[in-house]
C-alpha cells in the first residue's frame, strides 16, 4: 500500500519524493519533453527508509493531557531523490500500474526570468484545509513550487494525526506541486522518550540543507503560552536557503537558539554574503511567527522565541524585500516598513479558527480574518505581483504589484567598508608615525638640553674649585 505522497524541494534541480508504505519499493521516473510526452528511458531509484516512535508526556504538553497516551510508531517512511535540469518536467510512479504516473516540474534555476510560488501557512487538516489544497491544485499548472510557512499537521499531542494530514495533503491536491517547508510551533512536539524536538517534521519532510542537522535531547519548555523554550535544532530542515528564478529564499526558525552568537545567526551572516542581486533581485525571508502585524494575538514582543530571533536577525536583514509568515490565523499585508513588505498567511485551514480582532496600526495595508486562503507570488526579473486568494471560490481578495529594492550585494558593501576601513587605518598609521617622530624629536631635544645643563653645571663646579 502506497499513501501520503508529497514532494519536497531539496536544492536546485533536486526534488525528494516522500511517501508511506508497508514495504520498501523503488520509485520509477521518466523525463518529459515540452509537450509533456515521455522522453528517454524509465529510471529506477531505491529510496531511503526510516521509522520513528513518539510518546507524548510532560515534556510535550506540561499540564495538558495527551490526546494519544500510547507510544506511537510511524509507518515505513520512504524518500527518493530525483535530480533533473531545473525547469524540466518528469513523471514518476511508486508501483508499476500504467495509470499511476504523477507529473511534477522542477523549479527554475537561479536567475531564470520567472518564478511562481504558492504561499500558505497553518494548513492543518480540516474541510477548510482541503479547500485550500483543492484551490492550489486548480492553479498547479501555473505554479513552479509552494511554501508552507510552518504549522503543518496540527497533530497536537496525537502523533497519528500526521498520517491523516499527509493523506489529506496528497488526496486533496497539495501534492501536485513541490514544496519548501519550515517549522512552526506546532512542529516542536518534544518526545518524552528521547527528549528530541521536531521529530515528525524531521522524519517526514526534506528541505535544502546547509549542513546535516544537529539536535540535542535536552528540550525544555518553560512556558508554552509565551513560547519560552530551550531547544537546539540546528541546520538540517531547521533553517536553510534556496534560490530559484529571481528569488533567494532564506528560511529561519524561531523555535531554536537565536542569540547573536547562535549557529543560526552566524549562518545567516555567512548566507547573506552569498546573495547576488544581479542573479536573484528579490531577497525573500520565510519564518513562522511574523515580526510585523496588527492582530491582537501573537505580538512579537510578547513571545520569547519570536523576540529573540527578531532581535538577532533583523539588523542583518535590512536589505530584504519580502517577508512571509503564518502563526496569526488571518491574512494581512503591510505597507513597506523600512522598505520591506510583510505578509501574514496563517489562514490555510487550521482547526483553531480564524483571528479577526485587530489593534490600530499605521503600517497595515490590508487585513482580513473572515476567510481561509493562500497567496500566489509571481516574480519576473526585478518586478512582481502578489494575489491573495480565498480558498472556497478562488476569489482574489487582495493584490499588489511588487518591485525589488535594487540593493547592492552585502559582500560588495562589506568590501567597500573594508576599503574605507583600510584607508582610515592607513591615515591612522601615518598620523601615528608622525606623532612618533615628533615624540622622538622632542625627546632628543630634551636629552640635548639636559646634557647642556649638566655640562654647564660641571663647568661651574670646575671653575669654582679652581678659584
Coordinates of C-alpha atoms in Angstrom, one line a residue:
X1 CA 0.0 0.0 0.0
X2 CA 1.4 3.4 -1.0
X3 CA 0.0 6.6 0.5
X4 CA 0.9 10.1 1.9
X5 CA 2.8 11.2 -1.2
X6 CA 4.4 14.6 -1.1
X7 CA 7.2 16.3 -3.0
X8 CA 9.9 18.4 -1.3
X9 CA 12.4 20.9 -2.9
X10 CA 15.9 20.0 -1.6
X11 CA 18.1 22.1 -3.9
X12 CA 18.5 23.5 -7.4
X13 CA 17.4 20.7 -9.8
X14 CA 16.7 18.3 -6.9
X15 CA 13.4 17.1 -5.5
X16 CA 12.7 14.5 -2.9
X17 CA 9.6 12.3 -3.3
X18 CA 8.2 11.1 0.0
X19 CA 5.6 8.5 0.8
X20 CA 4.5 5.9 3.4
X21 CA 4.2 2.2 2.6
X22 CA 4.1 -1.2 4.1
X23 CA 7.2 -2.2 2.1
X24 CA 10.3 -0.6 0.5
X25 CA 9.9 -0.5 -3.2
X26 CA 11.7 1.6 -5.9
X27 CA 10.5 4.8 -7.5
X28 CA 10.4 5.0 -11.3
X29 CA 10.7 8.3 -13.1
X30 CA 10.9 9.5 -16.7
X31 CA 11.7 12.9 -18.1
X32 CA 9.1 14.7 -20.2
X33 CA 9.5 17.0 -23.2
X34 CA 7.9 20.4 -23.6
X35 CA 4.7 18.7 -24.8
X36 CA 4.6 16.5 -21.7
X37 CA 5.5 13.4 -23.7
X38 CA 7.8 10.8 -22.3
X39 CA 11.5 11.3 -23.2
X40 CA 14.2 8.7 -22.8
X41 CA 14.2 5.6 -20.6
X42 CA 12.4 4.9 -17.4
X43 CA 14.8 5.1 -14.5
X44 CA 14.5 3.5 -11.1
X45 CA 15.6 4.9 -7.7
X46 CA 15.9 2.9 -4.5
X47 CA 14.5 5.1 -1.7
X48 CA 15.9 5.8 1.8
X49 CA 13.7 4.4 4.6
X50 CA 13.0 5.4 8.1
X51 CA 10.6 5.0 11.1
X52 CA 10.2 6.8 14.3
X53 CA 8.5 6.4 17.7
X54 CA 7.0 9.2 19.7
X55 CA 5.5 9.5 23.2
X56 CA 3.5 12.5 24.4
X57 CA 4.3 13.3 28.0
X58 CA 5.1 16.1 30.4
X59 CA 7.8 17.5 28.2
X60 CA 5.3 17.7 25.4
X61 CA 2.2 19.1 27.0
X62 CA 3.2 20.2 30.5
X63 CA -0.1 20.3 32.4
X64 CA -2.3 19.4 29.5
X65 CA -3.4 15.7 28.9
X66 CA -2.0 14.0 25.9
X67 CA -4.5 13.1 23.2
X68 CA -2.7 9.9 22.3
X69 CA -1.2 8.5 25.5
X70 CA 0.2 5.3 24.0
X71 CA 3.5 5.1 22.2
X72 CA 3.1 5.9 18.5
X73 CA 5.1 4.1 15.9
X74 CA 5.2 5.5 12.4
X75 CA 4.6 3.6 9.2
X76 CA 7.6 2.9 6.9
X77 CA 8.6 6.4 5.6
X78 CA 10.4 6.5 2.2
X79 CA 12.3 9.2 0.4
X80 CA 13.7 9.1 -3.2
X81 CA 15.7 12.0 -4.7
X82 CA 15.2 12.9 -8.3
X83 CA 17.8 15.1 -10.0
X84 CA 17.0 16.9 -13.3
X85 CA 17.8 20.1 -15.0
X86 CA 15.9 23.0 -13.4
X87 CA 12.6 23.8 -15.1
X88 CA 12.2 20.3 -16.6
X89 CA 9.1 18.2 -16.1
X90 CA 9.0 14.5 -15.3
X91 CA 6.6 11.8 -14.3
X92 CA 7.0 9.2 -11.5
X93 CA 5.2 6.2 -10.1
X94 CA 5.6 4.2 -6.9
X95 CA 4.2 0.9 -8.2
X96 CA 4.0 -0.4 -11.8
X97 CA 0.4 0.3 -12.8
X98 CA 0.1 2.1 -16.2
X99 CA -2.3 4.7 -14.8
X100 CA -0.3 5.5 -11.7
X101 CA 2.0 8.1 -13.2
X102 CA 2.2 11.5 -11.5
X103 CA 3.7 14.6 -13.2
X104 CA 6.0 17.2 -11.5
X105 CA 8.1 20.1 -12.6
X106 CA 11.5 21.0 -11.1
X107 CA 11.6 24.7 -10.1
X108 CA 13.5 27.0 -12.4
X109 CA 17.2 27.7 -12.0
X110 CA 18.5 30.7 -10.1
X111 CA 18.5 33.7 -12.4
X112 CA 15.6 32.4 -14.6
X113 CA 13.2 35.2 -15.6
X114 CA 10.0 34.0 -13.9
X115 CA 9.1 32.2 -10.7
X116 CA 5.5 31.4 -9.5
X117 CA 5.1 30.3 -5.9
X118 CA 2.1 29.3 -3.8
X119 CA 2.3 30.7 -0.2
X120 CA 0.3 29.1 2.6
X121 CA 0.6 28.9 6.4
X122 CA -1.0 27.0 9.2
X123 CA -2.6 24.4 6.9
X124 CA -4.0 21.8 9.3
X125 CA -6.4 19.1 8.2
X126 CA -10.0 20.4 8.2
X127 CA -12.5 20.9 5.5
X128 CA -11.0 24.4 5.0
X129 CA -7.6 22.8 4.6
X130 CA -9.0 20.5 1.9
X131 CA -10.5 23.5 0.1
X132 CA -7.1 25.3 0.2
X133 CA -5.4 22.2 -1.3
X134 CA -8.1 22.0 -4.0
X135 CA -7.6 25.6 -4.8
X136 CA -3.9 25.2 -5.2
X137 CA -4.5 22.1 -7.4
X138 CA -6.6 24.3 -9.7
X139 CA -3.6 26.5 -10.2
X140 CA -1.0 23.8 -10.3
X141 CA -0.2 24.3 -14.0
X142 CA 0.9 27.9 -13.3
X143 CA 2.9 27.1 -10.2
X144 CA 6.6 26.2 -10.0
X145 CA 6.6 25.4 -6.3
X146 CA 4.9 26.2 -2.9
X147 CA 6.0 27.2 0.5
X148 CA 4.3 26.1 3.8
X149 CA 5.1 28.7 6.4
X150 CA 5.0 26.2 9.4
X151 CA 2.3 24.5 11.4
X152 CA 1.5 21.7 9.0
X153 CA -0.4 18.9 10.6
X154 CA -1.7 20.3 14.0
X155 CA -1.2 16.9 15.5
X156 CA -1.4 18.5 18.9
X157 CA -0.2 15.5 21.0
X158 CA -1.9 12.9 18.8
X159 CA 1.0 11.7 16.6
X160 CA -1.3 9.6 14.4
X161 CA -2.7 12.8 13.0
X162 CA 0.5 13.2 11.0
X163 CA -0.7 10.3 8.9
X164 CA -4.1 11.7 8.4
X165 CA -2.6 15.1 7.5
X166 CA -0.3 13.6 4.9
X167 CA -3.2 11.7 3.4
X168 CA -5.3 14.9 3.0
X169 CA -2.3 16.8 1.6
X170 CA -1.9 14.1 -1.1
X171 CA -5.5 13.4 -1.9
X172 CA -6.8 16.9 -2.0
X173 CA -4.2 18.3 -4.4
X174 CA -1.3 19.9 -2.4
X175 CA 1.0 17.0 -3.5
X176 CA 0.6 18.2 -7.2
X177 CA 3.5 20.7 -6.8
X178 CA 6.9 20.6 -5.0
X179 CA 7.2 22.4 -1.6
X180 CA 9.6 24.2 0.7
X181 CA 8.5 23.7 4.3
X182 CA 9.6 25.3 7.5
X183 CA 8.9 24.5 11.1
X184 CA 6.2 26.2 13.2
X185 CA 5.4 26.0 16.9
X186 CA 3.1 23.0 16.3
X187 CA 6.1 21.1 14.9
X188 CA 8.1 21.3 18.1
X189 CA 6.5 18.2 19.6
X190 CA 9.2 17.1 22.1
X191 CA 9.4 13.4 22.6
X192 CA 9.4 12.1 26.1
X193 CA 11.4 9.1 25.1
X194 CA 14.4 10.8 23.5
X195 CA 14.0 14.4 24.6
X196 CA 14.3 15.5 21.0
X197 CA 12.0 18.0 19.4
X198 CA 10.6 18.3 15.9
X199 CA 10.7 14.5 15.4
X200 CA 7.7 14.0 12.9
X201 CA 8.7 17.1 10.9
X202 CA 12.3 16.0 10.7
X203 CA 11.4 12.4 9.7
X204 CA 8.7 13.1 7.2
X205 CA 9.9 16.1 5.2
X206 CA 13.1 17.2 3.4
X207 CA 14.4 20.6 2.6
X208 CA 17.7 22.2 1.3
X209 CA 20.4 21.8 3.9
X210 CA 23.4 24.0 4.7
X211 CA 24.7 21.1 6.9
X212 CA 23.3 17.9 8.4
X213 CA 21.0 18.5 11.4
X214 CA 22.3 18.9 14.9
X215 CA 19.6 18.0 17.5
X216 CA 20.0 17.7 21.3
X217 CA 17.9 15.7 23.7
X218 CA 17.5 18.4 26.4
X219 CA 14.4 20.2 25.1
X220 CA 12.9 22.2 28.0
X221 CA 9.6 24.1 27.7
X222 CA 9.4 26.9 30.2
X223 CA 6.2 28.4 29.0
X224 CA 4.1 27.3 26.0
X225 CA 2.0 30.4 26.4
X226 CA 5.0 32.7 26.0
X227 CA 6.8 30.4 23.6
X228 CA 9.7 30.3 26.0
X229 CA 11.7 27.2 25.5
X230 CA 15.2 25.8 25.4
X231 CA 15.7 23.8 22.3
X232 CA 18.6 23.1 20.0
X233 CA 17.7 22.1 16.4
X234 CA 20.4 23.5 14.1
X235 CA 20.9 23.1 10.4
X236 CA 19.1 20.3 8.6
X237 CA 15.5 21.4 7.9
X238 CA 15.6 23.9 10.8
X239 CA 16.8 26.8 8.7
X240 CA 18.2 27.0 5.1
X241 CA 18.4 29.0 1.9
X242 CA 17.3 28.3 -1.6
X243 CA 17.5 30.2 -4.9
X244 CA 15.1 29.8 -7.8
X245 CA 14.3 32.2 -10.6
X246 CA 14.8 35.8 -9.5
X247 CA 14.4 35.0 -5.8
X248 CA 16.8 34.0 -3.0
X249 CA 14.8 32.5 -0.1
X250 CA 16.1 32.4 3.5
X251 CA 14.1 30.3 5.9
X252 CA 14.5 30.9 9.7
X253 CA 13.4 29.0 12.8
X254 CA 12.3 31.0 15.9
X255 CA 12.0 27.8 18.0
X256 CA 15.7 27.1 18.4
X257 CA 18.7 29.1 19.6
X258 CA 18.8 32.6 18.2
X259 CA 21.1 34.6 20.3
X260 CA 23.5 36.9 18.4
X261 CA 26.3 34.2 18.6
X262 CA 24.0 31.2 17.9
X263 CA 24.7 28.9 15.0
X264 CA 21.6 30.2 13.1
X265 CA 22.7 33.8 13.3
X266 CA 26.3 33.0 12.4
X267 CA 25.0 31.0 9.4
X268 CA 22.7 33.9 8.4
X269 CA 25.6 36.3 8.3
X270 CA 27.5 34.0 6.0
X271 CA 24.5 33.2 3.8
X272 CA 23.7 36.9 3.2
X273 CA 27.2 37.3 1.8
X274 CA 26.3 34.8 -1.0
X275 CA 23.3 36.8 -2.2
X276 CA 23.8 38.1 -5.8
X277 CA 21.2 40.7 -6.6
X278 CA 22.1 40.7 -10.3
X279 CA 21.0 37.0 -10.4
X280 CA 18.3 37.0 -7.7
X281 CA 17.0 40.5 -7.3
X282 CA 14.4 39.5 -4.6
X283 CA 15.6 38.6 -1.1
X284 CA 12.6 36.7 0.4
X285 CA 12.6 35.8 4.1
X286 CA 10.4 33.0 5.4
X287 CA 9.6 32.4 9.1
X288 CA 6.7 31.1 11.0
X289 CA 6.0 33.8 13.5
X290 CA 5.6 37.3 12.0
X291 CA 7.6 40.3 13.0
X292 CA 5.2 43.0 11.8
X293 CA 1.4 42.6 12.1
X294 CA -1.6 44.2 13.8
X295 CA -3.5 41.3 15.3
X296 CA -4.2 41.4 19.0
X297 CA -2.6 38.0 19.4
X298 CA 1.0 36.7 18.8
X299 CA 2.6 40.1 19.1
X300 CA 6.4 39.6 18.6
X301 CA 7.4 41.4 21.8
X302 CA 5.3 39.0 24.0
X303 CA 6.6 35.7 22.5
X304 CA 10.1 35.0 23.6
X305 CA 11.1 32.8 20.6
X306 CA 10.0 35.5 18.1
X307 CA 11.5 38.3 20.2
X308 CA 15.0 36.6 20.3
X309 CA 15.1 35.7 16.6
X310 CA 13.9 39.2 15.5
X311 CA 16.4 40.9 17.8
X312 CA 19.3 39.0 16.4
X313 CA 18.3 38.6 12.7
X314 CA 16.5 41.8 11.8
X315 CA 19.6 44.0 11.9
X316 CA 21.3 41.7 9.4
X317 CA 18.2 41.7 7.1
X318 CA 17.9 45.4 6.4
X319 CA 18.2 44.6 2.6
X320 CA 15.4 42.0 2.4
X321 CA 12.5 42.8 0.1
X322 CA 9.7 40.5 1.2
X323 CA 8.9 38.6 4.4
X324 CA 6.3 35.8 4.6
X325 CA 5.0 34.2 7.8
X326 CA 2.0 32.4 9.3
X327 CA 1.1 31.9 13.0
X328 CA -1.6 34.6 13.2
X329 CA -4.7 32.9 11.8
X330 CA -5.7 35.6 9.4
X331 CA -4.4 37.4 6.3
X332 CA -2.5 40.7 6.4
X333 CA -0.3 42.7 4.1
X334 CA 1.7 45.6 5.5
X335 CA 2.8 48.8 3.9
X336 CA 6.6 48.8 3.3
X337 CA 8.3 49.0 6.7
X338 CA 11.9 50.3 6.2
X339 CA 11.5 49.1 2.6
X340 CA 10.3 45.6 3.5
X341 CA 6.8 44.3 2.6
X342 CA 5.4 41.9 5.2
X343 CA 2.8 39.2 4.5
X344 CA 1.0 37.1 7.1
X345 CA -0.8 34.0 5.8
X346 CA -1.9 32.0 8.9
X347 CA -5.3 31.2 7.4
X348 CA -4.6 28.0 5.4
X349 CA -7.3 25.9 7.2
X350 CA -6.2 25.1 10.7
X351 CA -8.7 23.9 13.4
X352 CA -8.1 26.7 15.8
X353 CA -10.4 29.1 14.0
X354 CA -9.7 32.5 12.4
X355 CA -8.5 35.6 14.3
X356 CA -10.4 38.7 13.4
X357 CA -9.6 41.1 16.2
X358 CA -7.2 43.9 15.4
X359 CA -5.4 46.8 17.0
X360 CA -4.7 50.2 15.5
X361 CA -1.8 50.2 13.1
X362 CA -0.2 52.8 10.8
X363 CA 1.5 50.2 8.7
X364 CA -1.3 47.7 7.9
X365 CA -2.3 48.0 4.3
X366 CA -4.9 45.2 4.1
X367 CA -6.1 42.6 6.7
X368 CA -8.9 40.1 7.0
X369 CA -9.8 37.4 9.4
X370 CA -13.0 36.2 7.7
X371 CA -11.8 33.6 5.2
X372 CA -9.3 30.8 4.7
X373 CA -6.9 31.1 1.8
X374 CA -3.4 31.2 0.3
X375 CA -1.4 33.5 -1.9
X376 CA 0.3 33.4 -5.4
X377 CA 3.6 35.2 -5.7
X378 CA 4.8 35.8 -9.3
X379 CA 8.3 37.3 -9.8
X380 CA 9.6 38.4 -13.2
X381 CA 13.1 39.8 -13.0
X382 CA 13.0 42.7 -10.6
X383 CA 9.3 43.1 -10.8
X384 CA 6.5 41.0 -9.3
X385 CA 2.9 40.6 -8.5
X386 CA 1.0 39.3 -5.4
X387 CA -2.5 37.9 -5.3
X388 CA -4.2 36.7 -2.1
X389 CA -6.9 34.1 -2.9
X390 CA -9.9 32.8 -1.0
X391 CA -9.9 29.0 -1.0
X392 CA -13.6 28.3 -1.2
X393 CA -14.1 30.0 -4.6
X394 CA -10.7 31.2 -5.7
X395 CA -11.7 34.9 -5.5
X396 CA -8.8 37.4 -5.3
X397 CA -9.2 39.3 -2.0
X398 CA -6.1 41.4 -2.3
X399 CA -3.4 42.1 -4.9
X400 CA -0.4 44.4 -5.3
X401 CA 2.5 45.0 -7.7
X402 CA 6.0 44.4 -6.3
X403 CA 9.5 45.7 -7.1
X404 CA 12.8 44.5 -5.9
X405 CA 14.7 47.2 -3.9
X406 CA 17.8 47.1 -6.2
X407 CA 20.0 46.7 -3.2
X408 CA 23.8 46.1 -3.7
X409 CA 25.2 42.8 -2.6
X410 CA 26.1 42.6 1.0
X411 CA 29.6 41.3 0.1
X412 CA 30.2 44.4 -2.0
X413 CA 29.0 46.6 0.9
X414 CA 31.4 44.9 3.2
X415 CA 34.2 45.1 0.7
X416 CA 33.6 48.8 0.3
X417 CA 33.5 49.1 4.1
X418 CA 36.7 47.1 4.3
X419 CA 38.4 49.5 1.8
X420 CA 37.2 52.5 3.7
X421 CA 38.4 50.9 6.9
X422 CA 41.8 50.2 5.3
X423 CA 42.1 53.8 4.1
X424 CA 41.2 55.0 7.6
X425 CA 43.7 52.6 9.1
X426 CA 46.4 54.0 6.7
X427 CA 45.7 57.5 7.8
X428 CA 45.9 56.5 11.4
X429 CA 49.2 54.7 10.8
X430 CA 50.6 57.9 9.1
X431 CA 49.4 60.0 12.0
X432 CA 50.9 57.6 14.4
X433 CA 54.2 57.7 12.6
X434 CA 54.2 61.5 12.6
X435 CA 53.3 61.5 16.3
X436 CA 56.1 59.0 17.0
X437 CA 58.6 61.2 15.0
X438 CA 57.5 64.3 16.9
X439 CA 57.9 62.5 20.2
X440 CA 61.3 61.3 19.2
X441 CA 62.3 64.8 18.2
X442 CA 61.1 66.3 21.4
X443 CA 62.7 63.5 23.4
X444 CA 66.0 64.2 21.6
X445 CA 65.7 67.9 22.2
X446 CA 65.1 67.3 25.9
X447 CA 68.1 65.0 26.2
X448 CA 70.3 67.6 24.5
X449 CA 69.0 70.3 26.8
X450 CA 69.7 68.1 29.8
X451 CA 73.2 67.4 28.6
X452 CA 73.9 71.1 28.1
X453 CA 72.6 71.8 31.6
X454 CA 74.8 69.1 33.1
X455 CA 77.9 70.3 31.2
X456 CA 77.2 73.9 32.4
X457 CA 77.0 72.6 35.9
X458 CA 80.2 70.6 35.6
X459 CA 81.9 73.7 34.2
X460 CA 80.7 75.9 37.0
X461 CA 81.9 73.4 39.7
X462 CA 85.3 73.0 38.0
X463 CA 85.7 76.8 37.7
X464 CA 84.6 77.3 41.3
X465 CA 87.2 74.8 42.6
X466 CA 89.9 76.5 40.6
X467 CA 89.2 79.8 42.2

